mmCIF file of C-alpha atoms in Angstrom:
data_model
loop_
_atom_site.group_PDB
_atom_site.id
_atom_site.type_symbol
_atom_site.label_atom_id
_atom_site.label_comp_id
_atom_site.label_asym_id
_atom_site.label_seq_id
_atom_site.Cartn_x
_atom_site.Cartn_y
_atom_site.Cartn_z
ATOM 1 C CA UNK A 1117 21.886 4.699 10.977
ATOM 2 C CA UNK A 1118 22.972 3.414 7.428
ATOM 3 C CA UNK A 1119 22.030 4.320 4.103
ATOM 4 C CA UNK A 1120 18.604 2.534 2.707
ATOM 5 C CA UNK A 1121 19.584 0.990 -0.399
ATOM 6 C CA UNK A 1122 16.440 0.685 -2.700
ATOM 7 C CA UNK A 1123 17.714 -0.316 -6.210
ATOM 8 C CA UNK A 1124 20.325 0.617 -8.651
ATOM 9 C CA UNK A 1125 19.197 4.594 -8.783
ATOM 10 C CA UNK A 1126 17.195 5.136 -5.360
ATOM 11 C CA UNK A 1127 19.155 5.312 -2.587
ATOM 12 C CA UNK A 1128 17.745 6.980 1.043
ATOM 13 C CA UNK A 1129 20.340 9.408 2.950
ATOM 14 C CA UNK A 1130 20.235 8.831 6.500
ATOM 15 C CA UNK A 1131 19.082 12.392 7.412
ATOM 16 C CA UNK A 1132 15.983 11.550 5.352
ATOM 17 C CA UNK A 1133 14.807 8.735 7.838
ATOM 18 C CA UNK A 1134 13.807 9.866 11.811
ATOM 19 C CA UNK A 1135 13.032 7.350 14.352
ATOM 20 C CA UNK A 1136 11.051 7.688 17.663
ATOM 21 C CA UNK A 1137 10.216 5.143 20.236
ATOM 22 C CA UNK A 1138 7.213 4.367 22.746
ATOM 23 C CA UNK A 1139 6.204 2.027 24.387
ATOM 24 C CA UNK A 1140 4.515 -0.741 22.917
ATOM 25 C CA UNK A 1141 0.785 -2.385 23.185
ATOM 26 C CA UNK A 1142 0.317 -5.922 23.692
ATOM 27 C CA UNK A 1143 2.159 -8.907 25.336
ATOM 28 C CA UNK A 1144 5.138 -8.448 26.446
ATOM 29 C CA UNK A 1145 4.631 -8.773 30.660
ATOM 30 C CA UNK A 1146 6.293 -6.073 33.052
ATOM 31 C CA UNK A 1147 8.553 -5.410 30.669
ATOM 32 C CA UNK A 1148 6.556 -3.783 28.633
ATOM 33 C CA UNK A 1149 6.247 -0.681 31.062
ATOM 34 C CA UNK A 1150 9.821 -0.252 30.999
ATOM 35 C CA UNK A 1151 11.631 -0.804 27.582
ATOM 36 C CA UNK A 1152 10.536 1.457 24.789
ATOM 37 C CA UNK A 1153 9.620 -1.129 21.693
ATOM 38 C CA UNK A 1154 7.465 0.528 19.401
ATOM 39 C CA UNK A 1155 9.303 2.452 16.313
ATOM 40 C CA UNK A 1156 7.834 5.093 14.446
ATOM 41 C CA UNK A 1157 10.209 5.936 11.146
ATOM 42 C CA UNK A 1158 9.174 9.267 9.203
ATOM 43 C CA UNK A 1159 10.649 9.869 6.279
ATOM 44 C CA UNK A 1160 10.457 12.981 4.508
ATOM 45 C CA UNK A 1161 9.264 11.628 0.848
ATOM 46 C CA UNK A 1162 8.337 15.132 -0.225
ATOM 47 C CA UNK A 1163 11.643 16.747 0.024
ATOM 48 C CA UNK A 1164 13.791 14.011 -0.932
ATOM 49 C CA UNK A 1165 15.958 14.831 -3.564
ATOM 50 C CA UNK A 1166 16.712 11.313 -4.478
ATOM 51 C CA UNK A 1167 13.271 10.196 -5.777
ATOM 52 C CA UNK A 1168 11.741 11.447 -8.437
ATOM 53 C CA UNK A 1169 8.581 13.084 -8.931
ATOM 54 C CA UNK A 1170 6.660 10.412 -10.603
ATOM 55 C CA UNK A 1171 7.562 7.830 -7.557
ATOM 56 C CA UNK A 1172 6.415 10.186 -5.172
ATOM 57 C CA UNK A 1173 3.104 10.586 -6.084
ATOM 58 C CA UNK A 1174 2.535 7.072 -6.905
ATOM 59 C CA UNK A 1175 3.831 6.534 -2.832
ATOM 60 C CA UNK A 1176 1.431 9.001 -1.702
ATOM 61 C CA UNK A 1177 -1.415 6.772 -3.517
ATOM 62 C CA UNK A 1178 0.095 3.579 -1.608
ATOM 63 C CA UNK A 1179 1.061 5.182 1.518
ATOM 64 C CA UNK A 1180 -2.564 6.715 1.764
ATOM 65 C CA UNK A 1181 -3.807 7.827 5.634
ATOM 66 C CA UNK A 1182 0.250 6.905 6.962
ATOM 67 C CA UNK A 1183 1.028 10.101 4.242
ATOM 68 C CA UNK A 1184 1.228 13.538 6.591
ATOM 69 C CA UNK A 1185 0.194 16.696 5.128
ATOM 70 C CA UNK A 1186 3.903 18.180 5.294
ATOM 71 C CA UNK A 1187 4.766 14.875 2.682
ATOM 72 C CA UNK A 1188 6.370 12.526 5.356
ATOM 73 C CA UNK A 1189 5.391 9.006 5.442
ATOM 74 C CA UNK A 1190 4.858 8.184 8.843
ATOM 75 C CA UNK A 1191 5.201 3.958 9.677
ATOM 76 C CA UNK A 1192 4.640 2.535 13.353
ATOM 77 C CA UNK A 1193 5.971 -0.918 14.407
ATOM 78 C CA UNK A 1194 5.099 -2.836 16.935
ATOM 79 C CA UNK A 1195 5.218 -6.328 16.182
ATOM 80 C CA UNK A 1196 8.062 -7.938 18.317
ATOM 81 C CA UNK A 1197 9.142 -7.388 21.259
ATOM 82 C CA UNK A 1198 12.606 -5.635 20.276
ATOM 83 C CA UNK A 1199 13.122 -2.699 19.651
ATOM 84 C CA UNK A 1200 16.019 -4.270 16.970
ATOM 85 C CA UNK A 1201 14.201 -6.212 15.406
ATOM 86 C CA UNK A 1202 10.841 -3.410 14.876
ATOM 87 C CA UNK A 1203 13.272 -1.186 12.874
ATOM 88 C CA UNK A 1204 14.685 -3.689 10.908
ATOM 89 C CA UNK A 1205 10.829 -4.424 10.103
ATOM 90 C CA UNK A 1206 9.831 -0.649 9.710
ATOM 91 C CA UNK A 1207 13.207 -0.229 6.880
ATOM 92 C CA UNK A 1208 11.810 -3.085 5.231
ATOM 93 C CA UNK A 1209 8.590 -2.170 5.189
ATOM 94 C CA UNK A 1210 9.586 1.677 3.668
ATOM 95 C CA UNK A 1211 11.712 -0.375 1.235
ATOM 96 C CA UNK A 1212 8.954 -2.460 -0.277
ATOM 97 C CA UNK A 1213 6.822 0.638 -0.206
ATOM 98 C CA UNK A 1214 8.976 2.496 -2.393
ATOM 99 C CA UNK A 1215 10.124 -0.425 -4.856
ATOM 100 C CA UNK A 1216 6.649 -0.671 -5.170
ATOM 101 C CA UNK A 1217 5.979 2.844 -5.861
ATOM 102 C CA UNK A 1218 8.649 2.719 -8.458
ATOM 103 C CA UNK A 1219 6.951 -0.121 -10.301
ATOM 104 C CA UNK A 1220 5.499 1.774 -13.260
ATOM 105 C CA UNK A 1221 2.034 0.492 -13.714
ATOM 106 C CA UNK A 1222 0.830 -0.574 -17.038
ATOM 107 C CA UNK A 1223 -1.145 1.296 -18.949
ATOM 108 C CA UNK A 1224 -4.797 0.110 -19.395
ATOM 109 C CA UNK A 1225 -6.078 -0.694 -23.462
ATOM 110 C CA UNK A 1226 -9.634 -1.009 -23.672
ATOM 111 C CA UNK A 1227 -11.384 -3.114 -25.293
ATOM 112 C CA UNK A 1228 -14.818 -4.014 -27.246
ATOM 113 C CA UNK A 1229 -17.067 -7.338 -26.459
ATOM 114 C CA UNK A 1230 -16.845 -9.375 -29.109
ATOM 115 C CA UNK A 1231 -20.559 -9.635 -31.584
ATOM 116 C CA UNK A 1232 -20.958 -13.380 -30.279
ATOM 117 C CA UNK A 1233 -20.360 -12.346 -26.594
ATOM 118 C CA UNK A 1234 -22.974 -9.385 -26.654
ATOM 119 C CA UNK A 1235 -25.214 -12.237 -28.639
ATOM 120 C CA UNK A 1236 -24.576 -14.538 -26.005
ATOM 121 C CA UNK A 1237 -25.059 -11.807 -23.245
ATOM 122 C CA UNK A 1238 -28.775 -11.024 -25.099
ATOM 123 C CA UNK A 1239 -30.096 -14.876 -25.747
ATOM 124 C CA UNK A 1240 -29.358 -15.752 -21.630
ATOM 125 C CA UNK A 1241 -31.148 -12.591 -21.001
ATOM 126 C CA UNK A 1242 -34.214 -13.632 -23.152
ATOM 127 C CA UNK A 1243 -33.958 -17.035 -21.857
ATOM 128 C CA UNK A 1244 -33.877 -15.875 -17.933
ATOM 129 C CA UNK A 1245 -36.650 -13.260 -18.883
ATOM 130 C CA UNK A 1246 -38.668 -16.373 -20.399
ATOM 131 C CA UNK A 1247 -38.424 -18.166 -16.991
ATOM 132 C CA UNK A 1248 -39.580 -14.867 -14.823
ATOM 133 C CA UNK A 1249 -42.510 -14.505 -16.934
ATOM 134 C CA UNK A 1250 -43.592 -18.622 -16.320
ATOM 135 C CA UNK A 1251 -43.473 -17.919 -12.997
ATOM 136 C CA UNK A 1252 -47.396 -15.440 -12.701
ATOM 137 C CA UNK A 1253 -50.572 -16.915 -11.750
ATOM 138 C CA UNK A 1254 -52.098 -19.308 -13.107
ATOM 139 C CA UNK A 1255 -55.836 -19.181 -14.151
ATOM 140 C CA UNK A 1256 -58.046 -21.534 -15.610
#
C-alpha cells in the first residue's frame, strides 16, 4: 500500500488505512463463492496526526452512520467484480470524503425581507383570504 495523497498539506500514511476482504453480494456467477471481492478500508480519522482538528469533525458530519465510535471511518465496496478495481474505488471514495471535509464552508449572513416583499407577502394574503371567504353559502 502507497501513501494517499489528498492535497498540498494532507497526506494519509499507509499504517493509517486497513483493508479487509469478503465476499461479495450480487452477480458475479460461481465465482462469486470463491474470490473474495468486497473491500472494507478503515481508516483511523481520530488518531491521525496529519489532519487537523477542524477537518475531522467536519468528516465525522459527512461520514455520519460509516463513522465508528473508536473515530474510524469504516467504507465497504462492492461494486465490481475485482477486488483491484473495489480498492481503487474505496481510496477514491476516502479521498473525496476528506477534500470535502477540508472545504471550509461559508459562513451564513442573514438577512431582512425587504418592506415591498413583506407588502407583497401581506396584499396576496388578503387577496387569497378574499377568495376563501367568496367561497360560503349562499342565501337569498
Amino acid at each position: 500500500m502507497i501513501e494517499l495523497r489528498i492535497n498540498d498539506q494532507i497526506e494519509i500514511a499507509d499504517w493509517e488505512l486497513t483493508e479487509s476482504f469478503t465476499r461479495s453480494s450480487g452477480p458475479g456467477g460461481q465465482n462469486v463463492n470463491k474470490v473474495s471481492t468486497a473491500v472494507e478500508l478503515r481508516f483511523e480519522a481520530a488518531r491521525s496526526p496529519n489532519l487537523p482538528a477542524a477537518v475531522k469533525a467536519r468528516l465525522k458530519r459527512l461520514a455520519g452512520r460509516r463513522w465508528t465510535q473508536e473515530g474510524a471511518l469504516i467504507l465497504f465496496v462492492q461494486d465490481t467484480r475485482s477486488q483491484a478495481r473495489n480498492r481503487e474505488i474505496a481510496r477514491e471514495r476516502l479521498a473525496e470524503l476528506i477534500a470535502k471535509a477540508c472545504e471550509k464552508p461559508k459562513r451564513r449572513v442573514p438577512t431582512r425581507p425587504t418592506k415591498g416583499s413583506i407588502r407583497r407577502r401581506l396584499d396576496a394574503k388578503k387577496a387569497r383570504g378574499e377568495v376563501k371567504a367568496l367561497r360560503g353559502k349562499v342565501e337569498d
